[in-house]
Amino acid sequence: MTDKTIPELSIVILCYRSGESILDFARQTKQLISTLTDSFEIVLVGNYFENSDDRTKDYISQLEKEDAVYRGICLPKEGMMGWDMRKGLEHSRGEYICVMDGDGQFPIDSISRCFEKIKEGGYGLVKTYRTTRGDGLYRTVISKIYNTLFKILFPHIRAKDINSKPKILTRECYSKLNLKSDDWFIDAEIMINIGKQGVKIAELPVEFEKLAGRQSFVKPSAIIEFLKNLFKYRFK
């Protein structure tokens, strides 16, 4: 018998410093997902640095009061993006788990294409790869270096764009990953661990939009840390 308390699909949205913009993004996501399944939850990860001016948690609380489909996780931060993602994944309950950035650069409708693909069966993970990028030459070049170096170090992992989202995983696939990263390396760790497990993946093309309203959180120090982790995982 199917446990009706377990949703078919969990959408984990990373909301760090999204502020008021998360209201429209979350509502649009709900509208789309309701056309795909009537059994879903939206997990909003609004972890924050204490004593900061980040009010994202207040808007997430507003959404939780608005509809029970929204579940907020707003904790004082103990790490960066990887820690936020791990907290969201840990709190998700769905048979399928989708991780999505909440800044609007990845189009929301890409979730539906990934969900339809993974439900065909046979895939442990379905994700996107970026065919065009609206975030400038610097990020485009950095991404090209990332992905080229990743292919050299991990040639058995057939992926075009390691950091691209959304990523949708089956519950079985997620349970085998044992994720540890607290930083920007989390996407690469997912792909490396999936490669070790021999999980079948699929990638679908997506157009990556320009970031509106703020600058990227990916700083040069994060790039250096990413490269260090890449070699560490390859040769440990």
Short mmCIF file of C-alpha atoms in Angstrom, two decimals:
data_model
loop_
_atom_site.label_atom_id
_atom_site.label_comp_id
_atom_site.label_asym_id
_atom_site.label_seq_id
_atom_site.Cartn_x
_atom_site.Cartn_y
_atom_site.Cartn_z
CA MET A 1 0.00 0.00 0.00
CA THR A 2 1.32 3.47 -0.90
CA ASP A 3 1.96 5.82 2.01
CA LYS A 4 -0.18 8.83 1.19
CA THR A 5 1.87 11.04 3.54
CA ILE A 6 4.84 10.68 1.18
CA PRO A 7 4.60 13.13 -1.74
CA GLU A 8 5.50 11.98 -5.21
CA LEU A 9 7.73 15.02 -5.81
CA SER A 10 9.75 17.26 -3.51
CA ILE A 11 11.03 20.56 -4.92
CA VAL A 12 13.97 21.88 -2.89
CA ILE A 13 14.50 25.57 -3.67
CA LEU A 14 17.73 27.22 -2.51
CA CYS A 15 16.63 30.69 -1.40
CA TYR A 16 19.72 32.25 0.19
CA ARG A 17 19.26 36.06 0.23
CA SER A 18 16.38 35.86 -2.22
CA GLY A 19 14.34 38.33 -0.19
CA GLU A 20 10.88 39.27 -1.42
CA SER A 21 11.55 37.82 -4.89
CA ILE A 22 11.07 34.31 -3.48
CA LEU A 23 7.33 34.98 -3.17
CA ASP A 24 6.71 35.13 -6.93
CA PHE A 25 9.24 32.39 -7.67
CA ALA A 26 7.70 29.96 -5.18
CA ARG A 27 4.15 30.69 -6.34
CA GLN A 28 5.09 30.21 -9.98
CA THR A 29 6.80 26.95 -9.08
CA LYS A 30 3.70 25.74 -7.25
CA GLN A 31 1.52 26.63 -10.24
CA LEU A 32 3.76 24.62 -12.59
CA ILE A 33 4.16 21.59 -10.32
CA SER A 34 0.41 21.35 -9.75
CA THR A 35 0.08 20.58 -13.47
CA LEU A 36 2.54 17.68 -13.14
CA THR A 37 1.29 15.94 -9.99
CA ASP A 38 -1.20 16.48 -7.21
CA SER A 39 1.24 15.01 -4.68
CA PHE A 40 4.11 17.39 -4.00
CA GLU A 41 5.85 19.64 -1.51
CA ILE A 42 8.04 22.70 -1.95
CA VAL A 43 10.93 22.89 0.52
CA LEU A 44 12.23 26.46 0.81
CA VAL A 45 15.77 26.66 2.20
CA GLY A 46 16.29 30.12 3.63
CA ASN A 47 19.29 29.58 5.89
CA TYR A 48 20.87 32.86 6.96
CA PHE A 49 23.86 34.39 8.65
CA GLU A 50 22.98 35.69 12.10
CA ASN A 51 22.96 39.50 12.51
CA SER A 52 22.62 39.96 8.73
CA ASP A 53 19.92 42.01 7.03
CA ASP A 54 18.62 38.94 5.15
CA ARG A 55 14.82 38.85 5.53
CA THR A 56 14.26 35.81 3.31
CA LYS A 57 13.10 33.74 6.27
CA ASP A 58 10.25 36.21 6.86
CA TYR A 59 8.96 35.76 3.31
CA ILE A 60 9.27 31.99 3.60
CA SER A 61 7.20 32.15 6.79
CA GLN A 62 4.59 34.12 4.84
CA LEU A 63 4.45 31.37 2.20
CA GLU A 64 4.12 28.64 4.84
CA LYS A 65 1.09 30.45 6.28
CA GLU A 66 -0.33 30.86 2.79
CA ASP A 67 -0.28 27.18 1.82
CA ALA A 68 0.72 23.94 3.56
CA VAL A 69 2.50 22.79 0.39
CA TYR A 70 5.40 25.07 1.40
CA ARG A 71 7.85 23.82 4.03
CA GLY A 72 10.52 26.24 5.23
CA ILE A 73 13.98 25.50 6.56
CA CYS A 74 15.52 28.67 7.97
CA LEU A 75 18.51 27.94 10.19
CA PRO A 76 21.58 29.98 11.17
CA LYS A 77 24.14 29.05 8.54
CA GLU A 78 26.91 26.58 9.29
CA GLY A 79 28.15 26.41 5.70
CA MET A 80 27.58 27.73 2.23
CA MET A 81 25.52 26.44 -0.70
CA GLY A 82 26.40 22.79 -0.14
CA TRP A 83 25.23 22.92 3.46
CA ASP A 84 21.98 24.57 2.40
CA MET A 85 21.39 21.93 -0.26
CA ARG A 86 22.11 19.07 2.13
CA LYS A 87 19.66 20.49 4.69
CA GLY A 88 16.98 20.76 2.02
CA LEU A 89 17.56 17.24 0.74
CA GLU A 90 17.53 15.84 4.28
CA HIS A 91 14.14 17.43 4.95
CA SER A 92 12.56 16.33 1.67
CA ARG A 93 10.13 13.42 1.72
CA GLY A 94 9.29 12.79 -1.94
CA GLU A 95 9.78 9.72 -4.10
CA TYR A 96 11.52 12.10 -6.52
CA ILE A 97 13.61 15.03 -5.28
CA CYS A 98 14.31 18.12 -7.37
CA VAL A 99 16.95 20.70 -6.42
CA MET A 100 16.52 24.16 -7.93
CA ASP A 101 18.10 27.58 -7.42
CA GLY A 102 15.62 30.28 -6.45
CA ASP A 103 17.24 33.17 -8.31
CA GLY A 104 15.35 32.64 -11.58
CA GLN A 105 18.35 31.98 -13.83
CA PHE A 106 17.13 28.49 -14.63
CA PRO A 107 13.62 28.61 -16.15
CA ILE A 108 11.00 27.02 -13.92
CA ASP A 109 9.51 25.02 -16.80
CA SER A 110 12.74 23.02 -17.04
CA ILE A 111 11.50 21.14 -13.96
CA SER A 112 8.63 19.65 -15.96
CA ARG A 113 10.90 18.32 -18.72
CA CYS A 114 13.27 16.74 -16.19
CA PHE A 115 10.39 15.23 -14.21
CA GLU A 116 8.78 13.72 -17.29
CA LYS A 117 12.13 12.24 -18.32
CA ILE A 118 12.94 10.61 -14.98
CA LYS A 119 9.46 9.12 -14.79
CA GLU A 120 10.16 7.22 -18.00
CA GLY A 121 12.20 4.92 -15.75
CA GLY A 122 15.77 3.70 -15.83
CA TYR A 123 17.35 6.97 -14.69
CA GLY A 124 18.59 7.75 -11.19
CA LEU A 125 19.17 11.41 -12.02
CA VAL A 126 17.96 13.79 -14.73
CA LYS A 127 19.42 17.28 -15.00
CA THR A 128 19.94 20.11 -17.44
CA TYR A 129 22.95 21.44 -19.29
CA ARG A 130 23.27 25.09 -20.29
CA THR A 131 23.31 25.74 -24.03
CA THR A 132 23.44 29.51 -23.63
CA ARG A 133 24.41 31.67 -20.68
CA GLY A 134 23.23 35.16 -19.85
CA ASP A 135 25.58 35.74 -16.92
CA GLY A 136 28.56 37.17 -18.77
CA LEU A 137 31.90 36.14 -20.20
CA TYR A 138 33.63 35.61 -16.83
CA ARG A 139 31.15 33.00 -15.57
CA THR A 140 30.99 31.37 -19.01
CA VAL A 141 34.77 30.91 -19.12
CA ILE A 142 34.93 29.65 -15.53
CA SER A 143 32.18 27.13 -16.24
CA LYS A 144 34.00 25.92 -19.36
CA ILE A 145 37.19 25.39 -17.34
CA TYR A 146 35.25 23.55 -14.59
CA ASN A 147 33.57 21.17 -16.97
CA THR A 148 36.66 20.52 -19.08
CA LEU A 149 38.78 19.76 -16.03
CA PHE A 150 36.04 17.57 -14.59
CA LYS A 151 35.90 15.51 -17.80
CA ILE A 152 39.68 15.04 -17.72
CA LEU A 153 39.74 13.93 -14.08
CA PHE A 154 36.51 11.89 -14.18
CA PRO A 155 36.18 10.68 -17.79
CA HIS A 156 33.74 7.89 -16.88
CA ILE A 157 31.06 10.43 -15.84
CA ARG A 158 29.16 11.39 -18.97
CA ALA A 159 27.91 14.85 -18.06
CA LYS A 160 28.13 18.07 -20.06
CA ASP A 161 27.53 20.60 -17.29
CA ILE A 162 28.23 19.53 -13.72
CA ASN A 163 26.70 22.48 -11.85
CA SER A 164 23.55 22.88 -13.94
CA LYS A 165 20.11 22.61 -12.36
CA PRO A 166 17.44 21.56 -11.85
CA LYS A 167 18.64 18.14 -10.78
CA ILE A 168 15.96 15.51 -10.13
CA LEU A 169 16.93 12.32 -8.31
CA THR A 170 15.02 9.23 -7.32
CA ARG A 171 14.81 8.60 -3.59
CA GLU A 172 16.84 5.42 -4.06
CA CYS A 173 19.61 7.32 -5.86
CA TYR A 174 19.76 10.07 -3.23
CA SER A 175 19.95 7.54 -0.38
CA LYS A 176 23.22 6.18 -1.79
CA LEU A 177 25.06 9.49 -2.19
CA ASN A 178 26.18 10.20 1.42
CA LEU A 179 26.84 13.86 0.64
CA LYS A 180 29.34 15.78 2.80
CA SER A 181 30.15 19.06 1.02
CA ASP A 182 29.27 22.33 2.72
CA ASP A 183 30.45 24.57 -0.11
CA TRP A 184 30.07 25.09 -3.87
CA PHE A 185 31.48 21.63 -4.59
CA ILE A 186 28.19 19.92 -3.75
CA ASP A 187 27.07 19.55 -7.40
CA ALA A 188 30.36 17.95 -8.36
CA GLU A 189 30.15 15.64 -5.33
CA ILE A 190 26.70 14.51 -6.46
CA MET A 191 27.99 13.67 -9.94
CA ILE A 192 31.15 11.93 -8.65
CA ASN A 193 29.16 9.76 -6.23
CA ILE A 194 26.60 8.95 -8.90
CA GLY A 195 29.48 7.85 -11.14
CA LYS A 196 30.77 5.55 -8.40
CA GLN A 197 27.32 3.99 -8.06
CA GLY A 198 26.98 3.46 -11.81
CA VAL A 199 23.70 5.37 -11.86
CA LYS A 200 22.22 6.09 -15.28
CA ILE A 201 21.70 9.81 -15.94
CA ALA A 202 20.12 12.00 -18.60
CA GLU A 203 20.72 15.67 -19.48
CA LEU A 204 18.35 18.09 -21.19
CA PRO A 205 19.25 21.47 -22.75
CA VAL A 206 18.29 24.72 -21.06
CA GLU A 207 18.90 28.45 -21.58
CA PHE A 208 20.51 30.13 -18.58
CA GLU A 209 19.21 33.65 -17.91
CA LYS A 210 21.02 36.75 -16.70
CA LEU A 211 21.03 37.18 -12.93
CA ALA A 212 18.73 40.06 -12.00
CA GLY A 213 18.84 42.23 -8.90
CA ARG A 214 22.17 41.18 -7.38
CA GLN A 215 25.69 39.99 -8.09
CA SER A 216 26.71 36.35 -8.11
CA PHE A 217 27.67 34.78 -4.78
CA VAL A 218 30.44 32.77 -6.49
CA LYS A 219 33.64 34.57 -5.49
CA PRO A 220 37.27 33.83 -6.52
CA SER A 221 37.83 32.08 -3.18
CA ALA A 222 34.97 29.69 -4.01
CA ILE A 223 36.58 28.91 -7.37
CA ILE A 224 39.90 28.08 -5.70
CA GLU A 225 38.12 25.88 -3.15
CA PHE A 226 36.26 24.10 -5.95
CA LEU A 227 39.49 23.30 -7.80
CA LYS A 228 41.17 22.02 -4.63
CA ASN A 229 38.23 19.72 -3.95
CA LEU A 230 38.23 18.46 -7.52
CA PHE A 231 41.80 17.18 -7.21
CA LYS A 232 41.19 15.96 -3.66
CA TYR A 233 38.28 13.75 -4.74
CA ARG A 234 40.16 12.48 -7.76
CA PHE A 235 43.27 11.35 -5.92
CA LYS A 236 42.05 10.46 -2.43
#
